[in-house]
Amino acid sequence: MKLSTKGRYGVKAMFDLAQHLGEGPIALRSIAERQGISEHYLEQLVSGLRKAGLVKSVRGAQGGYTLGREPGKIRVGDIIRVLEGPLAPVDCVSEEDPEFCAKAESCVTRCIWEKVRDSIADVLDSITLESMLEDAKKLETDRSLYMYYI
Amino acid sequence: MKLSTKGRYGVKAMFDLAQHLGEGPIALRSIAERQGISEHYLEQLVSGLRKAGLVKSVRGAQGGYTLGREPGKIRVGDIIRVLEGPLAPVDCVSEEDPEFCAKAESCVTRCIWEKVRDSIADVLDSITLESMLEDAKKLETDRSLYMYYI
DNA sequence: TGCATATCTTATTAAAATACTCGGGATTTG
DNA sequence: CAAATCCCGAGTATTTTAATAAGATATGCA
């Protein structure tokens, strides 16, 4: 039940883009350096995000990537689904075209995996890049207040 | 974010044992046949479950396995944790000894993985073998009622 | 125009994890 | 004793992961 680096790196990279919103296209190299990710590997991940419309690219010198739409309209769930495939702890309850199983109607364990899938989806779809930016801001002021009292 | 066969087979096998409660020790071979699992592979999984006290073994002819405690006191989460390791979508929020990360205090993505972990744990720890038996019974009567009306 | 900077695309690969398989030993019942 | 069963460790084929590499394409700027 682990996320691969694809999902983790992808969320990091998208959040990095959100943090640099309005600064024009951001080069992958700078994202990779800030987040400590292999640039070439990140390239592959971002390629998928671009095809899904989550980022837009600008080629050539001074090029780079920007968010495909407003941060409030990009959910962490959207990112994870692109990079890790449809949410599903097991294939028979996949969000899209679940694997057929003859016993599905009478399967008790299936109900469990459905609940797990839905609870994960609820969490990931309730968090947007915008809400993450707000959280980061809050974390920042909390920390500076804390420093102040010490 | 997939469960491996270890977790899936393990839950199936434990539920099978619950369904045969009170029939004395159940041989692995019969569980493997009913559930369509490789017997030798299941052996490895059950070995872990035994060390964790979730099943008891009886060696020798007519031997087999029984549940280690009442079905109401065995949560699906207990089974998954034994077979798949501590719940954690990423290592830095592992349920036990999470991987150290210097940026943990100010990490926004970390909060996400914590929420995911907790929501998964909530689901898996709310389901016991006993509640699964009840669900199975209910599914059964629902299906026979349905058949009756056709 | 030409060079530096980027994205884009495909192929290859090393290492790890997964899902078994196999062989043999220990223990108990009939 | 023989059959059934659990117990244990080693070996292995396949798949996935996480990169790495090499080159093609596009663009801004001097």
PDB file of N, CA, C and O (backbone and C1' of nucleotides) in Angstrom, chain B residues 4-6 9 38 40-41 43-44 59-62, chain C residues 18-30:
ATOM      1  N   SER B   4      -0.644  -5.903  -2.211  1.00  0.00           N
ATOM      2  CA  SER B   4      -0.073  -7.060  -2.893  1.00  0.00           C
ATOM      3  C   SER B   4      -0.967  -8.267  -2.614  1.00  0.00           C
ATOM      4  O   SER B   4      -1.915  -8.191  -1.835  1.00  0.00           O
ATOM      5  N   THR B   5      -0.625  -9.377  -3.272  1.00  0.00           N
ATOM      6  CA  THR B   5      -1.430 -10.580  -3.047  1.00  0.00           C
ATOM      7  C   THR B   5      -1.328 -11.050  -1.599  1.00  0.00           C
ATOM      8  O   THR B   5      -2.232 -11.703  -1.098  1.00  0.00           O
ATOM      9  N   LYS B   6      -0.227 -10.689  -0.944  1.00  0.00           N
ATOM     10  CA  LYS B   6      -0.084 -11.094   0.460  1.00  0.00           C
ATOM     11  C   LYS B   6      -1.283 -10.642   1.275  1.00  0.00           C
ATOM     12  O   LYS B   6      -1.903 -11.423   1.988  1.00  0.00           O
ATOM     13  N   TYR B   9      -4.672 -12.323  -0.151  1.00  0.00           N
ATOM     14  CA  TYR B   9      -4.759 -13.739   0.190  1.00  0.00           C
ATOM     15  C   TYR B   9      -4.937 -13.913   1.695  1.00  0.00           C
ATOM     16  O   TYR B   9      -5.704 -14.764   2.145  1.00  0.00           O
ATOM     17  N   SER B  38      -2.109 -20.635  -4.250  1.00  0.00           N
ATOM     18  CA  SER B  38      -1.052 -21.643  -4.162  1.00  0.00           C
ATOM     19  C   SER B  38      -0.827 -22.028  -2.700  1.00  0.00           C
ATOM     20  O   SER B  38      -0.648 -21.176  -1.838  1.00  0.00           O
ATOM     21  N   HIS B  40       1.691 -23.630  -1.207  1.00  0.00           N
ATOM     22  CA  HIS B  40       3.021 -23.327  -0.662  1.00  0.00           C
ATOM     23  C   HIS B  40       3.183 -21.842  -0.357  1.00  0.00           C
ATOM     24  O   HIS B  40       3.812 -21.456   0.622  1.00  0.00           O
ATOM     25  N   TYR B  41       2.622 -21.037  -1.238  1.00  0.00           N
ATOM     26  CA  TYR B  41       2.729 -19.590  -1.037  1.00  0.00           C
ATOM     27  C   TYR B  41       1.933 -19.171   0.196  1.00  0.00           C
ATOM     28  O   TYR B  41       2.413 -18.394   1.032  1.00  0.00           O
ATOM     29  N   GLU B  43       1.358 -20.902   2.714  1.00  0.00           N
ATOM     30  CA  GLU B  43       2.115 -21.372   3.873  1.00  0.00           C
ATOM     31  C   GLU B  43       2.992 -20.252   4.449  1.00  0.00           C
ATOM     32  O   GLU B  43       3.054 -20.032   5.659  1.00  0.00           O
ATOM     33  N   GLN B  44       3.666 -19.557   3.524  1.00  0.00           N
ATOM     34  CA  GLN B  44       4.560 -18.470   3.955  1.00  0.00           C
ATOM     35  C   GLN B  44       3.791 -17.356   4.650  1.00  0.00           C
ATOM     36  O   GLN B  44       4.239 -16.799   5.637  1.00  0.00           O
ATOM     37  N   ARG B  59      -0.069 -29.270  14.604  1.00  0.00           N
ATOM     38  CA  ARG B  59       0.759 -30.049  13.681  1.00  0.00           C
ATOM     39  C   ARG B  59       0.277 -31.493  13.608  1.00  0.00           C
ATOM     40  O   ARG B  59      -0.509 -31.945  14.423  1.00  0.00           O
ATOM     41  N   GLY B  60       0.788 -32.187  12.600  1.00  0.00           N
ATOM     42  CA  GLY B  60       0.489 -33.606  12.437  1.00  0.00           C
ATOM     43  C   GLY B  60      -0.774 -33.867  11.650  1.00  0.00           C
ATOM     44  O   GLY B  60      -1.474 -32.941  11.237  1.00  0.00           O
ATOM     45  N   ALA B  61      -1.047 -35.173  11.419  1.00  0.00           N
ATOM     46  CA  ALA B  61      -2.237 -35.559  10.661  1.00  0.00           C
ATOM     47  C   ALA B  61      -3.480 -35.013  11.344  1.00  0.00           C
ATOM     48  O   ALA B  61      -3.533 -34.910  12.574  1.00  0.00           O
ATOM     49  N   GLN B  62      -4.463 -34.621  10.544  1.00  0.00           N
ATOM     50  CA  GLN B  62      -5.697 -33.986  11.042  1.00  0.00           C
ATOM     51  C   GLN B  62      -5.421 -32.623  11.708  1.00  0.00           C
ATOM     52  O   GLN B  62      -6.264 -32.102  12.430  1.00  0.00           O
TER      53      GLN B  62
ATOM     54  P    DT C  18       6.649  -5.827  -2.687  1.00  0.00           P
ATOM     55  O5'  DT C  18       6.222  -6.935  -3.756  1.00  0.00           O
ATOM     56  C5'  DT C  18       6.002  -6.518  -5.092  1.00  0.00           C
ATOM     57  C4'  DT C  18       5.625  -7.714  -5.933  1.00  0.00           C
ATOM     58  C3'  DT C  18       4.702  -8.713  -5.241  1.00  0.00           C
ATOM     59  O3'  DT C  18       3.623  -8.943  -6.126  1.00  0.00           O
ATOM     60  C1'  DT C  18       6.580  -9.817  -6.180  1.00  0.00           C
ATOM     61  P    DA C  19       2.341  -9.747  -5.597  1.00  0.00           P
ATOM     62  O5'  DA C  19       2.660 -11.228  -6.069  1.00  0.00           O
ATOM     63  C5'  DA C  19       2.771 -11.495  -7.464  1.00  0.00           C
ATOM     64  C4'  DA C  19       3.204 -12.929  -7.661  1.00  0.00           C
ATOM     65  C3'  DA C  19       2.444 -13.959  -6.805  1.00  0.00           C
ATOM     66  O3'  DA C  19       2.221 -15.129  -7.567  1.00  0.00           O
ATOM     67  C1'  DA C  19       4.707 -14.199  -6.456  1.00  0.00           C
ATOM     68  P    DC C  20       0.887 -16.005  -7.299  1.00  0.00           P
ATOM     69  O5'  DC C  20       1.173 -17.227  -6.386  1.00  0.00           O
ATOM     70  C5'  DC C  20       2.386 -17.770  -5.878  1.00  0.00           C
ATOM     71  C4'  DC C  20       3.433 -18.081  -6.902  1.00  0.00           C
ATOM     72  C3'  DC C  20       3.783 -19.540  -6.942  1.00  0.00           C
ATOM     73  O3'  DC C  20       3.607 -20.079  -8.236  1.00  0.00           O
ATOM     74  C1'  DC C  20       5.730 -18.176  -6.559  1.00  0.00           C
ATOM     75  P    DT C  21       3.373 -21.712  -8.276  1.00  0.00           P
ATOM     76  O5'  DT C  21       4.841 -22.330  -8.081  1.00  0.00           O
ATOM     77  C5'  DT C  21       5.835 -22.068  -9.046  1.00  0.00           C
ATOM     78  C4'  DT C  21       7.128 -22.765  -8.640  1.00  0.00           C
ATOM     79  C3'  DT C  21       6.945 -24.233  -8.235  1.00  0.00           C
ATOM     80  O3'  DT C  21       7.837 -25.002  -9.028  1.00  0.00           O
ATOM     81  C1'  DT C  21       8.218 -23.073  -6.614  1.00  0.00           C
ATOM     82  P    DC C  22       7.758 -26.610  -9.039  1.00  0.00           P
ATOM     83  O5'  DC C  22       8.871 -26.977  -7.949  1.00  0.00           O
ATOM     84  C5'  DC C  22      10.106 -26.274  -7.978  1.00  0.00           C
ATOM     85  C4'  DC C  22      11.022 -26.756  -6.858  1.00  0.00           C
ATOM     86  C3'  DC C  22      10.754 -28.183  -6.388  1.00  0.00           C
ATOM     87  O3'  DC C  22      11.974 -28.912  -6.508  1.00  0.00           O
ATOM     88  C1'  DC C  22      10.924 -26.696  -4.542  1.00  0.00           C
ATOM     89  P    DG C  23      11.981 -30.526  -6.335  1.00  0.00           P
ATOM     90  O5'  DG C  23      12.752 -30.690  -4.950  1.00  0.00           O
ATOM     91  C5'  DG C  23      13.872 -29.854  -4.665  1.00  0.00           C
ATOM     92  C4'  DG C  23      14.247 -30.014  -3.213  1.00  0.00           C
ATOM     93  C3'  DG C  23      13.974 -31.414  -2.657  1.00  0.00           C
ATOM     94  O3'  DG C  23      15.152 -31.874  -1.997  1.00  0.00           O
ATOM     95  C1'  DG C  23      12.965 -29.772  -1.275  1.00  0.00           C
ATOM     96  P    DG C  24      15.277 -33.403  -1.513  1.00  0.00           P
ATOM     97  O5'  DG C  24      15.205 -33.208   0.059  1.00  0.00           O
ATOM     98  C5'  DG C  24      16.009 -32.207   0.677  1.00  0.00           C
ATOM     99  C4'  DG C  24      15.420 -31.840   2.014  1.00  0.00           C
ATOM    100  C3'  DG C  24      15.126 -33.048   2.927  1.00  0.00           C
ATOM    101  O3'  DG C  24      15.728 -32.808   4.171  1.00  0.00           O
ATOM    102  C1'  DG C  24      13.332 -31.565   2.901  1.00  0.00           C
ATOM    103  P    DG C  25      16.037 -34.037   5.143  1.00  0.00           P
ATOM    104  O5'  DG C  25      15.563 -33.443   6.547  1.00  0.00           O
ATOM    105  C5'  DG C  25      15.913 -32.092   6.892  1.00  0.00           C
ATOM    106  C4'  DG C  25      14.934 -31.580   7.934  1.00  0.00           C
ATOM    107  C3'  DG C  25      14.633 -32.606   9.032  1.00  0.00           C
ATOM    108  O3'  DG C  25      14.749 -31.961  10.295  1.00  0.00           O
ATOM    109  C1'  DG C  25      12.612 -31.816   8.050  1.00  0.00           C
ATOM    110  P    DA C  26      14.565 -32.854  11.640  1.00  0.00           P
ATOM    111  O5'  DA C  26      13.115 -32.394  12.102  1.00  0.00           O
ATOM    112  C5'  DA C  26      12.886 -31.025  12.456  1.00  0.00           C
ATOM    113  C4'  DA C  26      11.474 -30.903  12.979  1.00  0.00           C
ATOM    114  C3'  DA C  26      11.134 -31.898  14.100  1.00  0.00           C
ATOM    115  O3'  DA C  26      10.415 -31.196  15.095  1.00  0.00           O
ATOM    116  C1'  DA C  26       9.591 -32.150  12.300  1.00  0.00           C
ATOM    117  P    DT C  27       9.964 -31.973  16.437  1.00  0.00           P
ATOM    118  O5'  DT C  27       8.432 -32.319  16.159  1.00  0.00           O
ATOM    119  C5'  DT C  27       7.534 -31.265  15.825  1.00  0.00           C
ATOM    120  C4'  DT C  27       6.155 -31.843  15.583  1.00  0.00           C
ATOM    121  C3'  DT C  27       5.685 -32.846  16.638  1.00  0.00           C
ATOM    122  O3'  DT C  27       4.422 -32.404  17.103  1.00  0.00           O
ATOM    123  C1'  DT C  27       5.332 -33.694  14.461  1.00  0.00           C
ATOM    124  P    DT C  28       3.815 -32.907  18.526  1.00  0.00           P
ATOM    125  O5'  DT C  28       2.624 -33.847  18.025  1.00  0.00           O
ATOM    126  C5'  DT C  28       1.530 -33.248  17.337  1.00  0.00           C
ATOM    127  C4'  DT C  28       0.824 -34.291  16.499  1.00  0.00           C
ATOM    128  C3'  DT C  28       0.213 -35.442  17.297  1.00  0.00           C
ATOM    129  O3'  DT C  28      -1.196 -35.268  17.295  1.00  0.00           O
ATOM    130  C1'  DT C  28       1.149 -36.141  15.214  1.00  0.00           C
ATOM    131  P    DT C  29      -2.162 -36.208  18.130  1.00  0.00           P
ATOM    132  O5'  DT C  29      -2.786 -37.119  16.988  1.00  0.00           O
ATOM    133  C5'  DT C  29      -3.500 -36.502  15.910  1.00  0.00           C
ATOM    134  C4'  DT C  29      -3.883 -37.554  14.883  1.00  0.00           C
ATOM    135  C3'  DT C  29      -4.661 -38.741  15.451  1.00  0.00           C
ATOM    136  O3'  DT C  29      -5.796 -38.966  14.636  1.00  0.00           O
ATOM    137  C1'  DT C  29      -2.765 -39.497  14.229  1.00  0.00           C
ATOM    138  P    DG C  30      -6.935 -40.032  15.053  1.00  0.00           P
ATOM    139  O5'  DG C  30      -6.510 -41.307  14.190  1.00  0.00           O
ATOM    140  C5'  DG C  30      -6.516 -41.243  12.764  1.00  0.00           C
ATOM    141  C4'  DG C  30      -6.052 -42.582  12.214  1.00  0.00           C
ATOM    142  C3'  DG C  30      -6.734 -43.794  12.847  1.00  0.00           C
ATOM    143  O3'  DG C  30      -7.001 -44.777  11.846  1.00  0.00           O
ATOM    144  C1'  DG C  30      -4.403 -43.982  13.085  1.00  0.00           C
TER     145       DG C  30
END
